[in-house]
mmCIF file of C-alpha atoms and ligand atoms in Angstrom:
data_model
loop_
_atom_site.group_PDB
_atom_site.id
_atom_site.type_symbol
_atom_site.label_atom_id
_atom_site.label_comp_id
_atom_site.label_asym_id
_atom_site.label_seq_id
_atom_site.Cartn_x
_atom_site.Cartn_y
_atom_site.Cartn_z
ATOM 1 C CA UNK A 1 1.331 19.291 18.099
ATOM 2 C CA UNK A 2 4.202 17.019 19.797
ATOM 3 C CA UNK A 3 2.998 17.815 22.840
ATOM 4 C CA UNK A 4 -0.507 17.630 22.307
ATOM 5 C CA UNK A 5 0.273 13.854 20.471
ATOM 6 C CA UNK A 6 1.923 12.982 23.365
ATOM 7 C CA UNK A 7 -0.571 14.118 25.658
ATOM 8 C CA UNK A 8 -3.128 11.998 24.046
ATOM 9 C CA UNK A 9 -0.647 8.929 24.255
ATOM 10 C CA UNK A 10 -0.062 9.646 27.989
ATOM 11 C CA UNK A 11 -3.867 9.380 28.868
ATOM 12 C CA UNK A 12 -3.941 6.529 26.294
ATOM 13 C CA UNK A 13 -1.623 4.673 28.183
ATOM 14 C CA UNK A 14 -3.493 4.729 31.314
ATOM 15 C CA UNK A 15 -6.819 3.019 30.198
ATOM 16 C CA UNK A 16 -6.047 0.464 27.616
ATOM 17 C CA UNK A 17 -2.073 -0.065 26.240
ATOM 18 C CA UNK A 18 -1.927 -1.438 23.196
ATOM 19 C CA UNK A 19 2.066 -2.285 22.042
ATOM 20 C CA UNK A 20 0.788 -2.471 18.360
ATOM 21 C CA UNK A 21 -1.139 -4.780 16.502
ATOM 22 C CA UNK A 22 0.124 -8.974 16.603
ATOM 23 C CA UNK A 23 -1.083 -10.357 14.015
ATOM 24 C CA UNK A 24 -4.427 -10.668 11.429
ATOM 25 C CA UNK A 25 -6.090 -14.237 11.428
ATOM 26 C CA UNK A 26 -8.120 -14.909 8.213
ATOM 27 C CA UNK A 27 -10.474 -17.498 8.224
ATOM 28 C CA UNK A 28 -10.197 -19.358 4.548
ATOM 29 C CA UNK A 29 -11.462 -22.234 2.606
ATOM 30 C CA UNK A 30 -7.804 -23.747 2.346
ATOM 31 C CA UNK A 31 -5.221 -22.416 4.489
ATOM 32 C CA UNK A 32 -2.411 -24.410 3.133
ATOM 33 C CA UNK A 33 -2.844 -23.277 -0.278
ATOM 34 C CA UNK A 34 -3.398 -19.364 1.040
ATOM 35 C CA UNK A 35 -0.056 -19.626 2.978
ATOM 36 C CA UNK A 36 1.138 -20.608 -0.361
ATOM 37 C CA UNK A 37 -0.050 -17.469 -2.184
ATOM 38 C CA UNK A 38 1.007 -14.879 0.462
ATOM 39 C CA UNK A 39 4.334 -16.739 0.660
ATOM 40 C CA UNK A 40 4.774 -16.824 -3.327
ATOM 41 C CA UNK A 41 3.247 -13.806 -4.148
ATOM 42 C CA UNK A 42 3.187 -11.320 -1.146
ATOM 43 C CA UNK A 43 6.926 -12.718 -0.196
ATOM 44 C CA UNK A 44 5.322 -13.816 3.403
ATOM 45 C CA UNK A 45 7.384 -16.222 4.801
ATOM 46 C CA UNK A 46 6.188 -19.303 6.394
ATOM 47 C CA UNK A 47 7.500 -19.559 10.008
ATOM 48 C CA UNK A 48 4.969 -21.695 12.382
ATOM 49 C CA UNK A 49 1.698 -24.072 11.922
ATOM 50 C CA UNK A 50 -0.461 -25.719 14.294
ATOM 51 C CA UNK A 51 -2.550 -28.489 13.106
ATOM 52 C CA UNK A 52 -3.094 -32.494 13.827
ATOM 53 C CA UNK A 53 0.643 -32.514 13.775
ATOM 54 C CA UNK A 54 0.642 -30.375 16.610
ATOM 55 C CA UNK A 55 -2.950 -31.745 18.485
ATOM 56 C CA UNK A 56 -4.808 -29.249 17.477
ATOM 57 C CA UNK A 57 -7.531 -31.640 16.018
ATOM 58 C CA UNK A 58 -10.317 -29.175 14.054
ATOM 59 C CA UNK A 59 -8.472 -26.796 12.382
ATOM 60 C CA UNK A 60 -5.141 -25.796 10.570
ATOM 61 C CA UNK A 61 -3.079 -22.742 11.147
ATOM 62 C CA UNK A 62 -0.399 -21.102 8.964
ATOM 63 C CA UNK A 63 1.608 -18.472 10.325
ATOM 64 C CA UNK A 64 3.539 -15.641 7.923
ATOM 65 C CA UNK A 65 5.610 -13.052 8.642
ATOM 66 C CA UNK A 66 7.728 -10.330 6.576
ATOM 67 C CA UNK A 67 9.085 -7.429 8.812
ATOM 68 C CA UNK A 68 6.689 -6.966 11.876
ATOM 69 C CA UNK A 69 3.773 -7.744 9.554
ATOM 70 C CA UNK A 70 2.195 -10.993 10.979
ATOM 71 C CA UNK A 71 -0.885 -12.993 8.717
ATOM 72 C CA UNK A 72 -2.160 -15.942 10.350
ATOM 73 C CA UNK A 73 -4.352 -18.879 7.615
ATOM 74 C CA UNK A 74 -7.045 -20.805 9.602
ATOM 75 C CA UNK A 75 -9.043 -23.839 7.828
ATOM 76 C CA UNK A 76 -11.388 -26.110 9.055
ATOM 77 C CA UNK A 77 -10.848 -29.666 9.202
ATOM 78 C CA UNK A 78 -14.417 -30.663 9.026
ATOM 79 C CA UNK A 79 -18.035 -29.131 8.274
ATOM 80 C CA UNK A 80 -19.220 -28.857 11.928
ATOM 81 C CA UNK A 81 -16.429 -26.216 12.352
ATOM 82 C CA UNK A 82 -17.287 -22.639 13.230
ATOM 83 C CA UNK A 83 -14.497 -21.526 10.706
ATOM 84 C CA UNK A 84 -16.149 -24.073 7.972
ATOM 85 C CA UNK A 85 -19.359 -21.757 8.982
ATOM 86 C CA UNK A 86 -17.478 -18.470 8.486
ATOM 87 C CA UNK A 87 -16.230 -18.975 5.599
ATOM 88 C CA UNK A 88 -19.334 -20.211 4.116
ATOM 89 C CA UNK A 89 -20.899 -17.048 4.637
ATOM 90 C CA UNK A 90 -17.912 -14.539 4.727
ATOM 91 C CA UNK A 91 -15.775 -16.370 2.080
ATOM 92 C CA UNK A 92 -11.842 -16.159 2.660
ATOM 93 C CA UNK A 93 -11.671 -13.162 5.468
ATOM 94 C CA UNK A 94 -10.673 -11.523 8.618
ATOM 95 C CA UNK A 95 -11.976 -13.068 11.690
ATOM 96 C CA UNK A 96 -9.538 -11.671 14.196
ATOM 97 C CA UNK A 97 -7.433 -8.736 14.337
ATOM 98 C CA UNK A 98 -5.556 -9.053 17.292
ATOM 99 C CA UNK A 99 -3.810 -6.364 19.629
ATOM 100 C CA UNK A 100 -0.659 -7.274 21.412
ATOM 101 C CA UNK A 101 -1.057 -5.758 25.324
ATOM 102 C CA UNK A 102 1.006 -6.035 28.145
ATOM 103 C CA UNK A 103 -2.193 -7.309 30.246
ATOM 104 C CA UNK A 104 -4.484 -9.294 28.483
ATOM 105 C CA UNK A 105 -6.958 -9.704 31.844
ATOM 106 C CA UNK A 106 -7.038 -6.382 32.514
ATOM 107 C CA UNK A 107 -7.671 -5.764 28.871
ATOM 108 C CA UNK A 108 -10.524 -7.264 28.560
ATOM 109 C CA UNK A 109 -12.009 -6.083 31.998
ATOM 110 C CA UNK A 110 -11.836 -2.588 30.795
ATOM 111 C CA UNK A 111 -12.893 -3.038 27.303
ATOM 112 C CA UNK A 112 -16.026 -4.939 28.504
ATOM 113 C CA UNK A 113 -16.652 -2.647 31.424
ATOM 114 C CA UNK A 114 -17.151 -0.146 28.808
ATOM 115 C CA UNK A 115 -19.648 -1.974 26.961
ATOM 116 C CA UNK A 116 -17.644 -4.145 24.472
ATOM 117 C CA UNK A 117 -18.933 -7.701 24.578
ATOM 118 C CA UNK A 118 -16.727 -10.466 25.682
ATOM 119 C CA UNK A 119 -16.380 -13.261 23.621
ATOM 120 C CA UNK A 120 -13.798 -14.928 25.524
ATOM 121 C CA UNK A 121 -12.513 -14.497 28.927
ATOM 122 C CA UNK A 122 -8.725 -14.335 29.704
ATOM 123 C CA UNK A 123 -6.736 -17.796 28.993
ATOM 124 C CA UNK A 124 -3.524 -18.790 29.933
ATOM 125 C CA UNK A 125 -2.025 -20.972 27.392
ATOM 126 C CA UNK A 126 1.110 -22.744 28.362
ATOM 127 C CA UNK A 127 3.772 -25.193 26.903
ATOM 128 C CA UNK A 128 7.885 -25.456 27.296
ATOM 129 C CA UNK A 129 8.314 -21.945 26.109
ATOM 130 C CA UNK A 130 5.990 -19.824 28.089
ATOM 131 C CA UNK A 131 2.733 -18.660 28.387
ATOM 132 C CA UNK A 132 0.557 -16.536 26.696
ATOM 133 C CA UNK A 133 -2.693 -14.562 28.005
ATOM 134 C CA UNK A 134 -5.547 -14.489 25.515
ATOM 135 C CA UNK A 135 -8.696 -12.706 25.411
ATOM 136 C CA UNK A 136 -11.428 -11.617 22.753
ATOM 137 C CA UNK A 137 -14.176 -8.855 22.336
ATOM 138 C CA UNK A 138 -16.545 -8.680 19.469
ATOM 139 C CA UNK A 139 -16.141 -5.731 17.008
ATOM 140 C CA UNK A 140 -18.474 -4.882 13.602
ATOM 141 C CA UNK A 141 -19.644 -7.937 12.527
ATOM 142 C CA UNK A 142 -18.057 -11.268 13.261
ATOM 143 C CA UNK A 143 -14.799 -9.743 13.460
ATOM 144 C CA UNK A 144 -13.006 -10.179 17.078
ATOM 145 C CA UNK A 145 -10.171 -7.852 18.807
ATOM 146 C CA UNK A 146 -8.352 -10.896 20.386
ATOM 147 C CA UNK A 147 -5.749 -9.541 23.133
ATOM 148 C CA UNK A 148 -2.805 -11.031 23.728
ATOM 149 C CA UNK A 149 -0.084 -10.762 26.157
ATOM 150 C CA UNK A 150 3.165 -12.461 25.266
ATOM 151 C CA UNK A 151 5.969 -10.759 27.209
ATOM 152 C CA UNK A 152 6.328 -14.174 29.096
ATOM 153 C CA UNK A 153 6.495 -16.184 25.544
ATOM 154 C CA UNK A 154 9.514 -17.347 23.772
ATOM 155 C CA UNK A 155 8.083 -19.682 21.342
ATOM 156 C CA UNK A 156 7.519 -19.563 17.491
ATOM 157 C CA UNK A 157 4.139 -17.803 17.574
ATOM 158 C CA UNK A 158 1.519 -19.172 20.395
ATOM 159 C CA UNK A 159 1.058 -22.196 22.604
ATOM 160 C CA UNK A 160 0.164 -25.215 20.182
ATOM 161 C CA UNK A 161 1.768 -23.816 17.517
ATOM 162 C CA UNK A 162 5.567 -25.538 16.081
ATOM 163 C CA UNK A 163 8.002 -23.225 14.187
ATOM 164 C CA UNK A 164 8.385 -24.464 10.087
ATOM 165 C CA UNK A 165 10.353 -24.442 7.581
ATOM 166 C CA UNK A 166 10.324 -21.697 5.133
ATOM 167 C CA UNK A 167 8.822 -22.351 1.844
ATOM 168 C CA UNK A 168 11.779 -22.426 -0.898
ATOM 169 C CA UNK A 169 11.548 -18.725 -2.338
ATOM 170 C CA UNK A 170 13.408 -17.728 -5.419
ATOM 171 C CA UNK A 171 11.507 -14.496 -5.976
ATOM 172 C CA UNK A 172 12.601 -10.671 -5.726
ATOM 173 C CA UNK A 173 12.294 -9.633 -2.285
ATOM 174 C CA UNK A 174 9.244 -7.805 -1.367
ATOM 175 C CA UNK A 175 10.546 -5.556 1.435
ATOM 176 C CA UNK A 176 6.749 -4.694 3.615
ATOM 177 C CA UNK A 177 7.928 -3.732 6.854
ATOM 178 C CA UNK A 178 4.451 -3.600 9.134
ATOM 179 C CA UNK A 179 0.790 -2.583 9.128
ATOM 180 C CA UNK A 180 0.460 0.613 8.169
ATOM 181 C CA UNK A 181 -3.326 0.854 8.630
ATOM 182 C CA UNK A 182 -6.580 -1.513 8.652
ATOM 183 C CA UNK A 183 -10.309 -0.639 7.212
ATOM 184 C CA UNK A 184 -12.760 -2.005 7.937
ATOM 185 C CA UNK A 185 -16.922 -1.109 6.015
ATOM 186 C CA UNK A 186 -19.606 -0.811 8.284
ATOM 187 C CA UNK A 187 -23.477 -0.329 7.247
ATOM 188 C CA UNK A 188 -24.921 3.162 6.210
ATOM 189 C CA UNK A 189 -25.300 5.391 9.388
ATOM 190 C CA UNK A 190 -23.187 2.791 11.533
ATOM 191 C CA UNK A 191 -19.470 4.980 11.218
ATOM 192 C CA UNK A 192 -20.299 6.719 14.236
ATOM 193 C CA UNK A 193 -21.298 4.112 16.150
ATOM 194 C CA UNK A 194 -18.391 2.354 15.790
ATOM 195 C CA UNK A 195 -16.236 5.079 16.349
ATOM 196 C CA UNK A 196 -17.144 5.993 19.359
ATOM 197 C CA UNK A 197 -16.651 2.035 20.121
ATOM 198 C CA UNK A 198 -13.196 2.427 19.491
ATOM 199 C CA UNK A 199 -12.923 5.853 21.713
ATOM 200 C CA UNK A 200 -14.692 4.673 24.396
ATOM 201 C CA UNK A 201 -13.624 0.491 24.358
ATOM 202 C CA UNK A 202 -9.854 1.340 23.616
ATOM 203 C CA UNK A 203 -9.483 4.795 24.224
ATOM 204 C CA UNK A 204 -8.951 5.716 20.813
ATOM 205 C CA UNK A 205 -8.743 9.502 19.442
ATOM 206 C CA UNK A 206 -10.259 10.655 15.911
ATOM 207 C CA UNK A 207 -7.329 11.603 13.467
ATOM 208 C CA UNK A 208 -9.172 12.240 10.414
ATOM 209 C CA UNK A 209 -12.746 12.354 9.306
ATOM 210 C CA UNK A 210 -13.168 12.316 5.418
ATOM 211 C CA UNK A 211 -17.064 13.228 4.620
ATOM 212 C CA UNK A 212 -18.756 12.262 1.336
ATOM 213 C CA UNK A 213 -18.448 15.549 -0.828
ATOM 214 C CA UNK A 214 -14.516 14.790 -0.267
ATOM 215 C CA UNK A 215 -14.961 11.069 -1.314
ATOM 216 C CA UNK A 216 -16.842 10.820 -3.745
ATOM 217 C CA UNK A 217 -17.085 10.176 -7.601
ATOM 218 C CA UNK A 218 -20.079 10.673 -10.293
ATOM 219 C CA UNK A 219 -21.530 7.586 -9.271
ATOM 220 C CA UNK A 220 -20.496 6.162 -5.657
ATOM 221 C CA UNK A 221 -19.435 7.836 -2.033
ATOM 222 C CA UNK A 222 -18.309 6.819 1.087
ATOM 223 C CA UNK A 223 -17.846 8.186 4.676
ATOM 224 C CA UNK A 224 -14.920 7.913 6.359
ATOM 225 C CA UNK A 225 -13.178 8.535 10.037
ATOM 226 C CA UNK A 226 -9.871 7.711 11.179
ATOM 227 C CA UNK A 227 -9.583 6.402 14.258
ATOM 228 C CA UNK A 228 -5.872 5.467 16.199
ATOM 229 C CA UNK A 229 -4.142 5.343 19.528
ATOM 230 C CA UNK A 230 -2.508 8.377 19.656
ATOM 231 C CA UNK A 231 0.740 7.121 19.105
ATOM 232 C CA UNK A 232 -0.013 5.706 15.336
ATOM 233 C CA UNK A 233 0.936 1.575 16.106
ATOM 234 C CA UNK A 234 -2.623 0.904 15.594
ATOM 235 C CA UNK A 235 -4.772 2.968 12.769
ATOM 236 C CA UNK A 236 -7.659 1.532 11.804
ATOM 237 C CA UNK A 237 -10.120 3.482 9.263
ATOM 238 C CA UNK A 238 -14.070 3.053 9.381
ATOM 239 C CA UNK A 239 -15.986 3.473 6.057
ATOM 240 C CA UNK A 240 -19.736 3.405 5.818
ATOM 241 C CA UNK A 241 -21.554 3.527 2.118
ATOM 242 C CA UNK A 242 -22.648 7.074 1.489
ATOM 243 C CA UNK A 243 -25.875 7.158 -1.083
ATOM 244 C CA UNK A 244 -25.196 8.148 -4.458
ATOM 245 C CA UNK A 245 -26.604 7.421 -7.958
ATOM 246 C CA UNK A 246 -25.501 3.401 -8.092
ATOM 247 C CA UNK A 247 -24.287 0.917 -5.899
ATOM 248 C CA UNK A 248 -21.061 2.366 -3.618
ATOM 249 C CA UNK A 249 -17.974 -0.425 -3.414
ATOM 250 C CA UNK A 250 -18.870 -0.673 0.265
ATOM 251 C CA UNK A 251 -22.566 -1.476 -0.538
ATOM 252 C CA UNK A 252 -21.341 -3.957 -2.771
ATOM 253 C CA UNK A 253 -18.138 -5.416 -0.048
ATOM 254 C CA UNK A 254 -21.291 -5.567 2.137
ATOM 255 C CA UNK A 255 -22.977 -7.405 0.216
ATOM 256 C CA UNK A 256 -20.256 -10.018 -1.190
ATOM 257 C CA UNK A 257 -19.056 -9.935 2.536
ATOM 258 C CA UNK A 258 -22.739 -10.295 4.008
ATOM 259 C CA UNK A 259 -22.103 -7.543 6.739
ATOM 260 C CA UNK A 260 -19.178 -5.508 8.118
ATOM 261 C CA UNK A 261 -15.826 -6.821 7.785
ATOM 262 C CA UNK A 262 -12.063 -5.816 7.187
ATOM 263 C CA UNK A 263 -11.710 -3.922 3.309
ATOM 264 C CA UNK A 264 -8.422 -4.209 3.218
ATOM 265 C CA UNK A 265 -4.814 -3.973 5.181
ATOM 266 C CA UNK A 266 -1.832 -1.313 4.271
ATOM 267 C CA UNK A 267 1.495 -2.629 4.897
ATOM 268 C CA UNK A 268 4.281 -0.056 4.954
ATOM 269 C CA UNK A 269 6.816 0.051 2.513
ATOM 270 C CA UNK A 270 10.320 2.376 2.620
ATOM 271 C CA UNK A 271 11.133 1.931 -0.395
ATOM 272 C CA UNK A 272 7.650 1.205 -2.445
ATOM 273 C CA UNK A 273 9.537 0.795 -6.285
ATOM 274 C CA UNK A 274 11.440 -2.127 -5.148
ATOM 275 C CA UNK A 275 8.186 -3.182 -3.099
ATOM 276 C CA UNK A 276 5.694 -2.628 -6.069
ATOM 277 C CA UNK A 277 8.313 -4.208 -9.123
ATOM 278 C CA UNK A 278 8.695 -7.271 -7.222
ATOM 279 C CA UNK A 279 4.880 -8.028 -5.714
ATOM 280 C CA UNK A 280 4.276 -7.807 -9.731
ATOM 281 C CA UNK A 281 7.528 -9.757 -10.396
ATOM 282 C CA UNK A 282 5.967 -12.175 -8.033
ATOM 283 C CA UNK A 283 2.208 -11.965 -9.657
ATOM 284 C CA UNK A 284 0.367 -9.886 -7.356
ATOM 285 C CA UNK A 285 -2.278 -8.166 -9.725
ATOM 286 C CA UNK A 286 -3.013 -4.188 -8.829
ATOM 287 C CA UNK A 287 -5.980 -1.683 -9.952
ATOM 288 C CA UNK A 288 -5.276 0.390 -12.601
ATOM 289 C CA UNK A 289 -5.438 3.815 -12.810
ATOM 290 C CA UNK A 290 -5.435 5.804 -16.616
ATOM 291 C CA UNK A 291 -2.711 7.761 -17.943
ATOM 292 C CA UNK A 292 -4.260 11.037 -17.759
ATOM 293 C CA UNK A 293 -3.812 10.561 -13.604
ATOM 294 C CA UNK A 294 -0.379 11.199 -14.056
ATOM 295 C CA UNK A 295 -0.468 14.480 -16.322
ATOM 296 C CA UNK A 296 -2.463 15.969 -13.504
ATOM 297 C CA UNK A 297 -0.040 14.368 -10.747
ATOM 298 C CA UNK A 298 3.045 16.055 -12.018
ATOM 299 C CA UNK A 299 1.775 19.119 -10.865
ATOM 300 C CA UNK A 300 0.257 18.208 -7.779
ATOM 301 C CA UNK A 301 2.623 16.357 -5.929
ATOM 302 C CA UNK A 302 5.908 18.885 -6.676
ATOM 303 C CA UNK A 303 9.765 17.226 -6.336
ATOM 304 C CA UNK A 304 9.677 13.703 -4.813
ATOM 305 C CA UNK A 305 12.545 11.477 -4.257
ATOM 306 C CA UNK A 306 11.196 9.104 -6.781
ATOM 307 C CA UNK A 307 11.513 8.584 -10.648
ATOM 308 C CA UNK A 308 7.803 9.733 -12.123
ATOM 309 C CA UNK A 309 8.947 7.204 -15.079
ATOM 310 C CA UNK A 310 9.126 4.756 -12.006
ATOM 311 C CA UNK A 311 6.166 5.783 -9.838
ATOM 312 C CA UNK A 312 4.013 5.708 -14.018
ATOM 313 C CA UNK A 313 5.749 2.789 -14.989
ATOM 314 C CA UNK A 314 4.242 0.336 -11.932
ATOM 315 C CA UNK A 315 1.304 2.563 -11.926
ATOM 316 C CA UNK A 316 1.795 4.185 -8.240
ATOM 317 C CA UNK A 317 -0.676 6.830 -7.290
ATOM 318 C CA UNK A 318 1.011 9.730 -5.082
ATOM 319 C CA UNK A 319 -0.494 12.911 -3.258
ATOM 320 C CA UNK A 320 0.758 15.606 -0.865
ATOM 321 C CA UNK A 321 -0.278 17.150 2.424
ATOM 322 C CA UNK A 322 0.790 19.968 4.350
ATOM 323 C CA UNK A 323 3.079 17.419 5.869
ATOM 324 C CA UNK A 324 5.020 15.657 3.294
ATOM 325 C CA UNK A 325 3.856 13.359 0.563
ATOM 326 C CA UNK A 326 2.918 9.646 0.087
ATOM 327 C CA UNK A 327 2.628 6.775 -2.204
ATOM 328 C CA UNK A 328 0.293 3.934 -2.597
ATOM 329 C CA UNK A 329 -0.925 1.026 -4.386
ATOM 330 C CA UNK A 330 -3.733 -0.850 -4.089
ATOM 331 C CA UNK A 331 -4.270 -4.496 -5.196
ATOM 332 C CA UNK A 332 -7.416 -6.162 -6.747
ATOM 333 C CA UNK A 333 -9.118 -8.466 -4.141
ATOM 334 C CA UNK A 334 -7.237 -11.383 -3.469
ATOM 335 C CA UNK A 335 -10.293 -13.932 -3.143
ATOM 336 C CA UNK A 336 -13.440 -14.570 -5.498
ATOM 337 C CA UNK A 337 -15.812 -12.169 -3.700
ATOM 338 C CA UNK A 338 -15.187 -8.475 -4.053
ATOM 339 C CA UNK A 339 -14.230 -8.211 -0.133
ATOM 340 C CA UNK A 340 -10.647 -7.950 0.857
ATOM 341 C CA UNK A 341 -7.548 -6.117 -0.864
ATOM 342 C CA UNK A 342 -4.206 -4.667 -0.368
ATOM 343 C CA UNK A 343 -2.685 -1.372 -0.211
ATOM 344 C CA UNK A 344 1.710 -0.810 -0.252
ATOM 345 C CA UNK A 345 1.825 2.748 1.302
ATOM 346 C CA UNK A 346 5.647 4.516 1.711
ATOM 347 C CA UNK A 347 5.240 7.739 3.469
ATOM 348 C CA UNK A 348 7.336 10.659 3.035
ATOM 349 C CA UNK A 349 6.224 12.735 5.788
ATOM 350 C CA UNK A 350 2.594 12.772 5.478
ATOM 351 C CA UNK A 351 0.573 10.755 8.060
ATOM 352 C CA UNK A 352 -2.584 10.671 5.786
ATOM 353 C CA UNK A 353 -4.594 8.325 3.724
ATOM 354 C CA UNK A 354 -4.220 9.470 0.440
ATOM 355 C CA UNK A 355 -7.134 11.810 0.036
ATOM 356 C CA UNK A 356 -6.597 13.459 -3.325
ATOM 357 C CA UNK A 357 -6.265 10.138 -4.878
ATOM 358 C CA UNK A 358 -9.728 9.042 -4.207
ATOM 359 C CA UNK A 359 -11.515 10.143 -6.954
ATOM 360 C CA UNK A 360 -9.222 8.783 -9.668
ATOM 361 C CA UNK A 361 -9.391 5.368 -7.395
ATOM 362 C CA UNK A 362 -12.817 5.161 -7.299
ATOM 363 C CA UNK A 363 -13.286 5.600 -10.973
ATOM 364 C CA UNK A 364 -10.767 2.266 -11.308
ATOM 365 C CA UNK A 365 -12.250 0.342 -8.584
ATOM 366 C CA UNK A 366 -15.761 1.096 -10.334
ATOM 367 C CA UNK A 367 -14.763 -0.056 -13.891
ATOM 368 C CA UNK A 368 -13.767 -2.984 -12.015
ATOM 369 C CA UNK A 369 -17.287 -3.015 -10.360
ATOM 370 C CA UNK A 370 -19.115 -2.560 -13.875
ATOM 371 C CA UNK A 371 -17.233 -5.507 -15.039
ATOM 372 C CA UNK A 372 -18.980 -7.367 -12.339
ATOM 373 C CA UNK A 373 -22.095 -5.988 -12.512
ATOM 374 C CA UNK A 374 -22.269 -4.870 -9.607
ATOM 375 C CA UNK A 375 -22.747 -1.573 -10.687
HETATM 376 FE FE1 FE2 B 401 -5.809 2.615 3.168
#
């Protein structure tokens, strides 16, 4: 298996290196008051901004950052903006999740010569510290793969950008090291597609392909495949809506979300009770999953490191692979629409997703769906 996994990285390597992912750029309604929320209640910290401070005349940008884990808040400063546009139609969401590479030209020369489109070619921004090389490709939807190369960069974040102050935080420290793992939903019949966008634009493998009799609950199912780089920096599930007897949660994200966009980001925890107590400490709101999931969990996940009185009391869902076990969380959406959440993941071992916790998470996410009526 080592050998095979580093196989796969070797020819990886050769096409299209990716050194991991750089950051997530949402576009939102108000990005001062979003840096706000993931500083107060995800524990973020607040380390750069560009703006009309900085020249940057039509939009602001907030940069956080806790561990490697980078979140970037873009607003518009006016209606004629293409973020002002985005937003109207996406709400609050991902536009850009960007891959740091050690050659952002090349980069985008092989990901459109295999038949990604180009949304822009390589730039060169420059100031005192540096430069940076930029480029963008379209992926599902409106979201972008920006590129960026930033070995020649020694500035707060990018070109345009000043570092800032911290916001004042008295809270319990939150502890999320990096991103774990990004979904995104595509349409029905459209998982494929995009998977073999992401093996043939980035030279991604398949690591896991869950089908709809695995994920699936009385009324809803969904399709899912695993794609990475071989190496694990970048993950990023696809989900499409598989038919069942009512309205799947990714027919209803795509609806809310009008089209394909990022579900939601998992940011790696070591230590997920300290993680969990304080992001609730701190008012981050999770789904809930019944009691009766942990009578049955007791016996399926064996000895763990962790307190069950713990993992019950902050209502942390666990499972076991042939590997090791994990433990996740995931939050309720963090904007109006029903588009984007969070998931804390800690993993013991196991490099999977979480599988035999699906069921018992669908039935929560779809009370929560019922209460919207979008059931
Ligand atoms: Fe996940």
């Amino acid at each position: 298996m080592a050998q095979q996994l580093d196989q796969a990285a070797g020819q990886h390597e050769d096409v299209m290196p990716l050194l991991g992912i750089d950051h997530v750029e949402y576009y939102v309604g108000n990005a001062r008051q979003a840096a706000h929320y993931y500083s107060k209640a995800f524990g973020f910290s607040v380390t750069a901004y560009s703006g009309p401070e900085t020249k940057v005349r039509d939009r602001a940008s907030w940069v956080l950052e806790q561990g490697e884990a980078r979140l970037v808040m873009t607003g518009a400063m006016g209606p004629e903006s293409p973020i002002a546009r985005h937003v109207l139609e996406h709400g609050d969401g991902v536009r850009d999740v960007t891959f740091r590479v050690p050659d952002a030209a090349h980069a985008f020369e092989y990901a459109t010569g295999q038949g990604a489109r180009g949304v822009l070619e390589p730039i060169i921004l420059e100031d005192e510290n540096g430069k940076v090389v930029r480029s963008s490709i379209a992926a599902y939807g409106e979201t972008l793969h920006s590129f960026i190369e930033r070995d020649n960069y020694s500035g707060p974040f990018l070109p345009g950008y000043r570092s800032e102050p911290a916001i004042p935080d008295e809270g319990p420290e939150v502890g999320i090291e990096l991103i774990d793992h990004i979904v995104c939903n595509v349409e029905l019949g459209k998982m494929n597609e995009w998977a073999q966008f992401y093996r043939r634009v980035l030279g991604f493998d398949q690591l896991v392909h869950f089908r709809d009799d695995q994920i699936s609950s009385e009324y809803t199912a969904l399709m899912s495949k695993v794609m990475w780089d071989g190496v694990g920096r970048v993950k990023l599930p696809i989900n499409e809506p598989a038919p069942g007897k009512k309205k799947s949660q990714i027919d209803e994200y795509l609806e809310f979300y009008r089209g394909p966009g990022v579900q939601h980001i998992a940011m790696l925890s070591k230590d997920i009770i300290k993680t969990v107590d304080s992001l609730r400490r701190r008012g981050v709101r999770f789904i809930r999953v019944p009691a009766t999931y942990y009578e049955a969990v007791r016996g399926r996940i064996g000895t763990i490191d962790q307190s069950m009185e713990d993992i019950e009391r902050l209502n942390i869902l666990a499972d076991r692979d042939e590997e090791g076990y994990l433990l996740q969380i995931f939050t309720k959406n963090v904007q109006d629409r029903p588009t984007v959440f969070y998931e804390i993941i800690d993993r013991h071992g196991s490099r999977g997703f979480g599988l035999g916790n699906f069921k018992e998470l669908f039935l929560a996410i779809e009370r929560e769906q019922e209460e919207r009526g979008n059931l």
